[in-house]
Each structure stands twice: as structure tokens, then as C-alpha cells.
PDB file of C-alpha atoms in Angstrom:
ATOM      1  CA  UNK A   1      37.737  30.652 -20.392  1.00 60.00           C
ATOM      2  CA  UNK A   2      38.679  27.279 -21.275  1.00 69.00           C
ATOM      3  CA  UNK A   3      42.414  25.693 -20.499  1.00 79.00           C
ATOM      4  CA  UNK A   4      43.827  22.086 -20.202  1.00 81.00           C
ATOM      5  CA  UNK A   5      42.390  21.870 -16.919  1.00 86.00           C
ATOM      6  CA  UNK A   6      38.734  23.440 -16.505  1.00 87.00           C
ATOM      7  CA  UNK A   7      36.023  23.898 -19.498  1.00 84.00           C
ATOM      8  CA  UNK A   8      32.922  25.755 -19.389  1.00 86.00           C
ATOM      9  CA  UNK A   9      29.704  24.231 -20.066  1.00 87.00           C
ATOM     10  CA  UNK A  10      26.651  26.109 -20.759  1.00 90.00           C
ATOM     11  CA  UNK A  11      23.213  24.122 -20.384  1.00 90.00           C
ATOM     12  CA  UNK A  12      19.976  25.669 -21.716  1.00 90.00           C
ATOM     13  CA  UNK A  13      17.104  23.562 -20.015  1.00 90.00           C
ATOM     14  CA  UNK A  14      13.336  23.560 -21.407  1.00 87.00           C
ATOM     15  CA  UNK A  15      10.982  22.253 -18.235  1.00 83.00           C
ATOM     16  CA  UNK A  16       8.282  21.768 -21.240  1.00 83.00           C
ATOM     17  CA  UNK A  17       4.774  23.564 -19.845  1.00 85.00           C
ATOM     18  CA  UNK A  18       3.401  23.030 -16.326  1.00 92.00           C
ATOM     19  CA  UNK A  19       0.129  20.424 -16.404  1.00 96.00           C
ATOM     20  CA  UNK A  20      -2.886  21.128 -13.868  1.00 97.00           C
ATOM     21  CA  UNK A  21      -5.321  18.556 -12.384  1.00 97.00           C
ATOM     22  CA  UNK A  22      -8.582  19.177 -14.370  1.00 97.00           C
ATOM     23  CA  UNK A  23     -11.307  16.802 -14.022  1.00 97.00           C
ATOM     24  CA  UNK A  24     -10.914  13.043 -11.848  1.00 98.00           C
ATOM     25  CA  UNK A  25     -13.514  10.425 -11.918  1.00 98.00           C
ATOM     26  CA  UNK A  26     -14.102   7.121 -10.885  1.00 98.00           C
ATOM     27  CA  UNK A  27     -14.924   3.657 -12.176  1.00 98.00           C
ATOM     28  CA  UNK A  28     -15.723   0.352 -11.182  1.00 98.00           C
ATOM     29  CA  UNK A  29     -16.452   1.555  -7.474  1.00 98.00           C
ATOM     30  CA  UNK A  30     -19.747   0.522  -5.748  1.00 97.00           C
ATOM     31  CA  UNK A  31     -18.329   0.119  -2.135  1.00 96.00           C
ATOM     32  CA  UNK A  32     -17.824   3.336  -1.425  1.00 97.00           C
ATOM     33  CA  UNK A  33     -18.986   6.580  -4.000  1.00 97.00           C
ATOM     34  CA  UNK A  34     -17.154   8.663  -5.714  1.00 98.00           C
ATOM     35  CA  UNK A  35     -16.904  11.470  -2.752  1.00 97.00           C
ATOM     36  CA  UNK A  36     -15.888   9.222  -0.477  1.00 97.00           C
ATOM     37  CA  UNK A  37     -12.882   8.266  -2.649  1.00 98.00           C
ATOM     38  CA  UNK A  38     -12.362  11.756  -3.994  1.00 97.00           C
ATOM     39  CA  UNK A  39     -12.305  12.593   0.109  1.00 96.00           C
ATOM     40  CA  UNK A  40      -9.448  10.869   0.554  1.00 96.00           C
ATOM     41  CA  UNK A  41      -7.808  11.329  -2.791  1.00 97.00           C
ATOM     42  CA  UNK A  42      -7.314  14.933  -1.443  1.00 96.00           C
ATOM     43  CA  UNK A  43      -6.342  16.552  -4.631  1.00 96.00           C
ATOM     44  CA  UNK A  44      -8.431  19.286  -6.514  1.00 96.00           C
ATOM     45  CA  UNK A  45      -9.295  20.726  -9.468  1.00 96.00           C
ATOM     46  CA  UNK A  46      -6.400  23.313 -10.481  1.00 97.00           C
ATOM     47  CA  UNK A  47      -3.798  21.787  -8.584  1.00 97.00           C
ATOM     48  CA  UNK A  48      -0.216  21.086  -9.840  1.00 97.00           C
ATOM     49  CA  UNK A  49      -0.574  17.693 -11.621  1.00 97.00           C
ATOM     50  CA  UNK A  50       1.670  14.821  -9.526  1.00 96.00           C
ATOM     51  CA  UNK A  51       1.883  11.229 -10.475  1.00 94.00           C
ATOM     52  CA  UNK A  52       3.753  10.556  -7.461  1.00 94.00           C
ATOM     53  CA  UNK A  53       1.479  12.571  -5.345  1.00 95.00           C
ATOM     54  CA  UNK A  54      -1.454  10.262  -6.981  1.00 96.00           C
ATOM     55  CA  UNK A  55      -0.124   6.759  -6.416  1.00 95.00           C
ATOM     56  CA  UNK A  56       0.562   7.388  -3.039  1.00 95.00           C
ATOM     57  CA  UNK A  57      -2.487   8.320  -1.995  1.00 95.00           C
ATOM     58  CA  UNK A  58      -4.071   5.336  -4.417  1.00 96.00           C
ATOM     59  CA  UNK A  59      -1.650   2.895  -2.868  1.00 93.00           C
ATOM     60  CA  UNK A  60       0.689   3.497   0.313  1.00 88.00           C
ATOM     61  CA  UNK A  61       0.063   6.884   1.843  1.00 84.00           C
ATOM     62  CA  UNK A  62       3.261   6.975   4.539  1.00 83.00           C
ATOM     63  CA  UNK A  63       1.403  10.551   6.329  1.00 83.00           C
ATOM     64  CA  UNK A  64      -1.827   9.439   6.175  1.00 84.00           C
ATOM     65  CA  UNK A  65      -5.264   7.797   4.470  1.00 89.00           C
ATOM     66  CA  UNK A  66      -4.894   6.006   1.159  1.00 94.00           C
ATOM     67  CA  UNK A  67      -7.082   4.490  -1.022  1.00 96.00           C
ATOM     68  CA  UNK A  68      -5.989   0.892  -0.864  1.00 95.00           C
ATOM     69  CA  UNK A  69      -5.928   1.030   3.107  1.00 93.00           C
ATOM     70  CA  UNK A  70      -9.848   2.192   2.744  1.00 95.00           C
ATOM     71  CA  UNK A  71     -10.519  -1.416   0.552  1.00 96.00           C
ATOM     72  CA  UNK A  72      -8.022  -3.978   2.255  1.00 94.00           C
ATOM     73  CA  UNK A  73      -8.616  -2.965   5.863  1.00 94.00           C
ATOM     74  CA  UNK A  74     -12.280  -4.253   4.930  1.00 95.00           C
ATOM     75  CA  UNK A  75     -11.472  -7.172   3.887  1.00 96.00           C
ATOM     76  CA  UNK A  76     -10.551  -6.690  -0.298  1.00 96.00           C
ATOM     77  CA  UNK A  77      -7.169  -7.864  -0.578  1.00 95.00           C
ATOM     78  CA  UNK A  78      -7.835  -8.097  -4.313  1.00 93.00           C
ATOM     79  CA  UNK A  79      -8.686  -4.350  -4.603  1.00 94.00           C
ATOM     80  CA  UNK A  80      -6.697  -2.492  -7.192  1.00 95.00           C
ATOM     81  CA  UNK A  81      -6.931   1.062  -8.826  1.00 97.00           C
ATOM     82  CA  UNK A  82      -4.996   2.128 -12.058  1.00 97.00           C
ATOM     83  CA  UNK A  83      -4.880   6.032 -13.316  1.00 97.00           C
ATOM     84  CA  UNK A  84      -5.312   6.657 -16.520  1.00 97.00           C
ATOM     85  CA  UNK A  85      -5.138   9.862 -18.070  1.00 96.00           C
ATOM     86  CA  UNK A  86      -7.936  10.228 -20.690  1.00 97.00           C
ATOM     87  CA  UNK A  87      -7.353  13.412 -21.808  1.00 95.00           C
ATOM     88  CA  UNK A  88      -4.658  15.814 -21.874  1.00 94.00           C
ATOM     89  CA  UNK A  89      -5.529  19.638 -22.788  1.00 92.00           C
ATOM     90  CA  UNK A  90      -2.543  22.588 -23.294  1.00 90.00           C
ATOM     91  CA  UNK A  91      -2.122  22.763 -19.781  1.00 94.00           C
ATOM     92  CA  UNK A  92      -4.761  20.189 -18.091  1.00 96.00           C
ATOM     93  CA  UNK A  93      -5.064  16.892 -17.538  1.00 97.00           C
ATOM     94  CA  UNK A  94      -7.868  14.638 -16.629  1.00 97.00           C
ATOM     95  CA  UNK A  95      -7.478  11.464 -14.701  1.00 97.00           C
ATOM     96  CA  UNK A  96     -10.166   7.940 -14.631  1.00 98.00           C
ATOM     97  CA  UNK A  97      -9.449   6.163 -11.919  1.00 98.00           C
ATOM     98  CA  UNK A  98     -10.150   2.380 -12.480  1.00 98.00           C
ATOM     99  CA  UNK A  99     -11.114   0.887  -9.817  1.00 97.00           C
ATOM    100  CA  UNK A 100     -10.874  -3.396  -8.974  1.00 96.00           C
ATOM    101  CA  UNK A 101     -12.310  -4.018  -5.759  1.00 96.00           C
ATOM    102  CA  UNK A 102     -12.593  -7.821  -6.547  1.00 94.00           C
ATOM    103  CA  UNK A 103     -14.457 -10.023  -3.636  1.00 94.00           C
ATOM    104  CA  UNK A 104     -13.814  -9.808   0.016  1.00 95.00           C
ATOM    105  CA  UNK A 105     -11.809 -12.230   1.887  1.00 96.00           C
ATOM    106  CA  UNK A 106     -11.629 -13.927   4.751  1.00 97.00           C
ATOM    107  CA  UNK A 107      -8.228 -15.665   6.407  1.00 97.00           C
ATOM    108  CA  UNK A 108      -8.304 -19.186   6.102  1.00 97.00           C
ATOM    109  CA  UNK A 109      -4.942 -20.766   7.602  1.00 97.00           C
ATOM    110  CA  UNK A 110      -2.466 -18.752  10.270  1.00 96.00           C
ATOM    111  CA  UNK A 111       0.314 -20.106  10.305  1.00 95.00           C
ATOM    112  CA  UNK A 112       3.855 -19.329  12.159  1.00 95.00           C
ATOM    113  CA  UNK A 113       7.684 -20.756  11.238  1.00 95.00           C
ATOM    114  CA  UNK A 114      10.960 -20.256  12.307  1.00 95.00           C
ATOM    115  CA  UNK A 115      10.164 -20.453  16.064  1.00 94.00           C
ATOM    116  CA  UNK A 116      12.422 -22.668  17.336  1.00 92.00           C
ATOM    117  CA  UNK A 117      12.803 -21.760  20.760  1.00 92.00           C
ATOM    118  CA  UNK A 118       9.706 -19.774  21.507  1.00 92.00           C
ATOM    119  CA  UNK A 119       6.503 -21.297  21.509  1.00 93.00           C
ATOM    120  CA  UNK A 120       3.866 -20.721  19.070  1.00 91.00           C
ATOM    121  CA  UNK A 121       1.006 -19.885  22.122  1.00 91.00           C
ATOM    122  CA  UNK A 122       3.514 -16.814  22.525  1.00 91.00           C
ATOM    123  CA  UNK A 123       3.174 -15.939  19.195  1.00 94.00           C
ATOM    124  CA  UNK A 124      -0.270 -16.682  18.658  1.00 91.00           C
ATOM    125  CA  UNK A 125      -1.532 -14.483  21.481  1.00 93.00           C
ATOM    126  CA  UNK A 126      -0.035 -11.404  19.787  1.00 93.00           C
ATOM    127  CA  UNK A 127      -1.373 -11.946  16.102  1.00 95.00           C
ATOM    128  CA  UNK A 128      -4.331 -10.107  14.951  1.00 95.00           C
ATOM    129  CA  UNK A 129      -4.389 -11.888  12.093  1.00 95.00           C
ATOM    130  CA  UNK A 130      -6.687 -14.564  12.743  1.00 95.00           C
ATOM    131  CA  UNK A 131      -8.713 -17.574  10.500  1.00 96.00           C
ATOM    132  CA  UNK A 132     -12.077 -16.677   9.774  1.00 97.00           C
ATOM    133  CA  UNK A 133     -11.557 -13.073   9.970  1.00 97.00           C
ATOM    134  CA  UNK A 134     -11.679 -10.663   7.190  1.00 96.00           C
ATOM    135  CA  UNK A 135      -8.499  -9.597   5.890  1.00 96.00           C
ATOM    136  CA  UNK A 136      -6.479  -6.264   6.880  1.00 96.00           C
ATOM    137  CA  UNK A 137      -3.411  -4.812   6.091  1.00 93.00           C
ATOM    138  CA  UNK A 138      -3.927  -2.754   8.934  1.00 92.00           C
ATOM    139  CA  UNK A 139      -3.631  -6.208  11.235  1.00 95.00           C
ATOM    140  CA  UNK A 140      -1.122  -7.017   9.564  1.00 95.00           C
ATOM    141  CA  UNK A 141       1.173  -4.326  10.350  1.00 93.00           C
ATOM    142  CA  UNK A 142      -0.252  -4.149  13.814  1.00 95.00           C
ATOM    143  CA  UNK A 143       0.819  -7.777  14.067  1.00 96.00           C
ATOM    144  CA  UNK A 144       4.456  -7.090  12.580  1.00 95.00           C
ATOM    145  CA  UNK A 145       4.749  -4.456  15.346  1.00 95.00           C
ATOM    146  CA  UNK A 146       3.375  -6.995  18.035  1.00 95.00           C
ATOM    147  CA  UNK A 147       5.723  -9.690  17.157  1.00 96.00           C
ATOM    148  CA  UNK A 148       8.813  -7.087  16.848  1.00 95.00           C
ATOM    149  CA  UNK A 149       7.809  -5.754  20.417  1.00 94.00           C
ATOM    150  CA  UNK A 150       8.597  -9.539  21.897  1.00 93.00           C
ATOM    151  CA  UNK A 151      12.029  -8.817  21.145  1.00 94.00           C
ATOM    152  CA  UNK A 152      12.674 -12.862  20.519  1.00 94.00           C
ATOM    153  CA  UNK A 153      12.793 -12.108  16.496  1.00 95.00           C
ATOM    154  CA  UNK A 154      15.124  -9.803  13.898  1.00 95.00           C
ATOM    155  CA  UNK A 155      12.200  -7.211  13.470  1.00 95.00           C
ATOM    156  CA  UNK A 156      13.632  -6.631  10.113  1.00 95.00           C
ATOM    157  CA  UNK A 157      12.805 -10.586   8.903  1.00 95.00           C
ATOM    158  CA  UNK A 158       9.432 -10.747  10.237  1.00 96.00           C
ATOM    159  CA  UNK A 159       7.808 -11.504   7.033  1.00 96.00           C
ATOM    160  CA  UNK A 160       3.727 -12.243   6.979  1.00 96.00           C
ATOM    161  CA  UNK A 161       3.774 -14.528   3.827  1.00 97.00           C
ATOM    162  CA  UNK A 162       0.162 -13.849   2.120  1.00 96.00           C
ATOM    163  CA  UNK A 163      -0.892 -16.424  -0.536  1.00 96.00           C
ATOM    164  CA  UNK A 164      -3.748 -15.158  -1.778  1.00 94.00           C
ATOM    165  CA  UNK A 165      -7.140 -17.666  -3.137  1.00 94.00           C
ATOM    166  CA  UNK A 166      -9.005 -15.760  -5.250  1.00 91.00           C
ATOM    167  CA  UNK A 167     -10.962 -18.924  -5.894  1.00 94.00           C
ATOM    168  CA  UNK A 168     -12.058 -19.262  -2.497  1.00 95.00           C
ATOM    169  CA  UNK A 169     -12.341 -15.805  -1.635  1.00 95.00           C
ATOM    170  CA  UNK A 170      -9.921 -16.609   0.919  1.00 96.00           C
ATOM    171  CA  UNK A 171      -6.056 -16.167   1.729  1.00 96.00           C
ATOM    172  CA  UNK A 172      -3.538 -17.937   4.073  1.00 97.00           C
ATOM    173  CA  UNK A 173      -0.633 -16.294   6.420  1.00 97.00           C
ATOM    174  CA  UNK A 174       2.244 -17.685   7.396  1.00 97.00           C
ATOM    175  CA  UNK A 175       4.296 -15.581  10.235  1.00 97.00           C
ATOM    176  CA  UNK A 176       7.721 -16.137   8.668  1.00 97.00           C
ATOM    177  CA  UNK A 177      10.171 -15.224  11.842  1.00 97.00           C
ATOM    178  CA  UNK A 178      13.709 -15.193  12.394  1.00 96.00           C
ATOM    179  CA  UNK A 179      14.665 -15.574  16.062  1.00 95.00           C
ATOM    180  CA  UNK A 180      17.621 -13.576  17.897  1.00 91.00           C
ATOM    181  CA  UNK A 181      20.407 -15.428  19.291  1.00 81.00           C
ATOM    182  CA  UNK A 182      20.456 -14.416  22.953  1.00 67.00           C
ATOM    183  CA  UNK A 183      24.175 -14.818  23.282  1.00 53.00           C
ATOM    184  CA  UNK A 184      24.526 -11.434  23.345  1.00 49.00           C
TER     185      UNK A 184
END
């Protein structure tokens, strides 16, 4: 019933057809094969396709392994991947991965700044982030959590500032840091 107060609205939703993983393959990787990658991919033949599902597992897995972690923890901070679907079926859909994994790198310059009152040996002694080694975004978050566990910074501004050289195959840090007043 409908009055000056309350209507009724009927919806009639069409979810369109449910699309399955079918076949995934790989290009552009020669670091590690296609098994490896597939390994940690983690998603089969015949299951639901997931877009979301993929790029996380490409990119930033929160739960676990990732694709990206596999190439920048070794040193290839210019890795990228990109899905494309190449071919879509009545209920299937096939996925290329295309893989970049660029050069590796090495850290050139470590810097720190907005250390006012603590000294930078303090600091220093926690990174593990250090010049001449290969990159990793593993040591970098290991570092974040180092620097936070000091308690002399707002854990929520440390900020590793990566500038990238792709020229040089290299790439400089700076340890952006925002110290706590310790009026409290």
C-alpha cells in the first residue's frame, strides 16, 4: 500500500552470469618460472573469478605471500605485473599476467630528517635499510617497525621517502620522522 507517508518499491536485480578462472599464464618472467609464480598466485582453474582476489596477491597480500614481495624483497623495486584478460568465454575467463621485473637495485644514499633531539647514531643502528644493499620492502617495513618501537617518533609519520634511479639501477631513502613532544 502506498500513502503520503511510506511507498513501496519493488527492485528486480540481474547479477549478469557468474565468470570462472580458466586458463592463467605468464609473461615477461625469467627470475622465477611460471610455477613458482602460479605457487603463490594460489588461485586455480575453476575457481570463482576475483579481480580483487588477483591484485592482492599480485601486489599487497595483507594474510600472506604476494607476488611483488617475491621481486622487491630481492632487490627489483622496478618490478611490476598487469592482468589482462585475453579472453573471455560464456562463463570463463583467462588471465596473462605481464610481468616487468626491470633491473635490480641497490640503495645508494640513507638518509634520516626530522631528528631534532635524537641523534642520528640512534636511528641509524635500527635501520635495515642500508647503502650498498639490495633493496627490500621487507626492510623497509621492518625498519618502520624498528623506528616506531623507539617510541621518540609519531609512528603514524614515519615516512621512508624512496626516490627511485632507474638510470643507475639504484634508489635513495630518506627516514622522514616526526618526533614526540615528551611533555606529556
Amino acid at each position: 500500500g502506498i500513502d503520503n507517508k511510506y511507498m513501496n518499491i519493488e527492485l528486480s536485480i540481474d547479477e549478469g552470469n557468474k565468470y570462472y578462472f580458466r586458463d592463467i599464464s605468464w609473461s615477461g618472467n625469467y627470475i622465477y618460472n611460471d610455477d613458482q609464480l602460479q605457487r603463490i598466485l594460489g588461485i586455480q582453474r575453476g575457481d570463482v573469478y576475483d579481480l580483487d582476489l588477483v591484485n592482492k596477491k599480485l601486489n599487497f597480500n595483507p594474510n600472506g605471500p604476494d607476488i611483488s614481495s617475491l621481486y622487491m624483497d630481492d632487490g627489483y623495486l622496478f618490478f611490476s605485473v598487469n592482468p589482462v584478460e585475453v579472453a573471455v568465454t560464456s562463463d570463463s575467463i583467462d588471465l596473462e599476467m605481464r610481468v616487468y621485473e626491470g633491473a635490480q637495485s641497490t640503495l645508494n644514499k640513507v638518509t634520516v630528517s626530522g631528528n631534532d633531539k635524537t641523534n642520528d647514531y640512534v636511528i641509524l643502528r635500527q635501520l635495515w635499510t642500508r647503502p650498498g644493499d639490495k633493496f627490500s620492502r621487507s626492510n623497509l617495513i621492518r625498519t618502520q617497525s624498528e623506528l616506531a618501537g623507539l617510541g621518540y617518533f609519531d609512528p603514524e609519520q614515519i615516512n621512508p621517502d624512496v626516490r627511485p634511479d632507474p638510470i643507475n639501477e639504484t634508489a635513495d631513502i630518506e627516514w622522514q620522522l616526526v618526533e614526540r613532544s615528551n611533555d606529556q
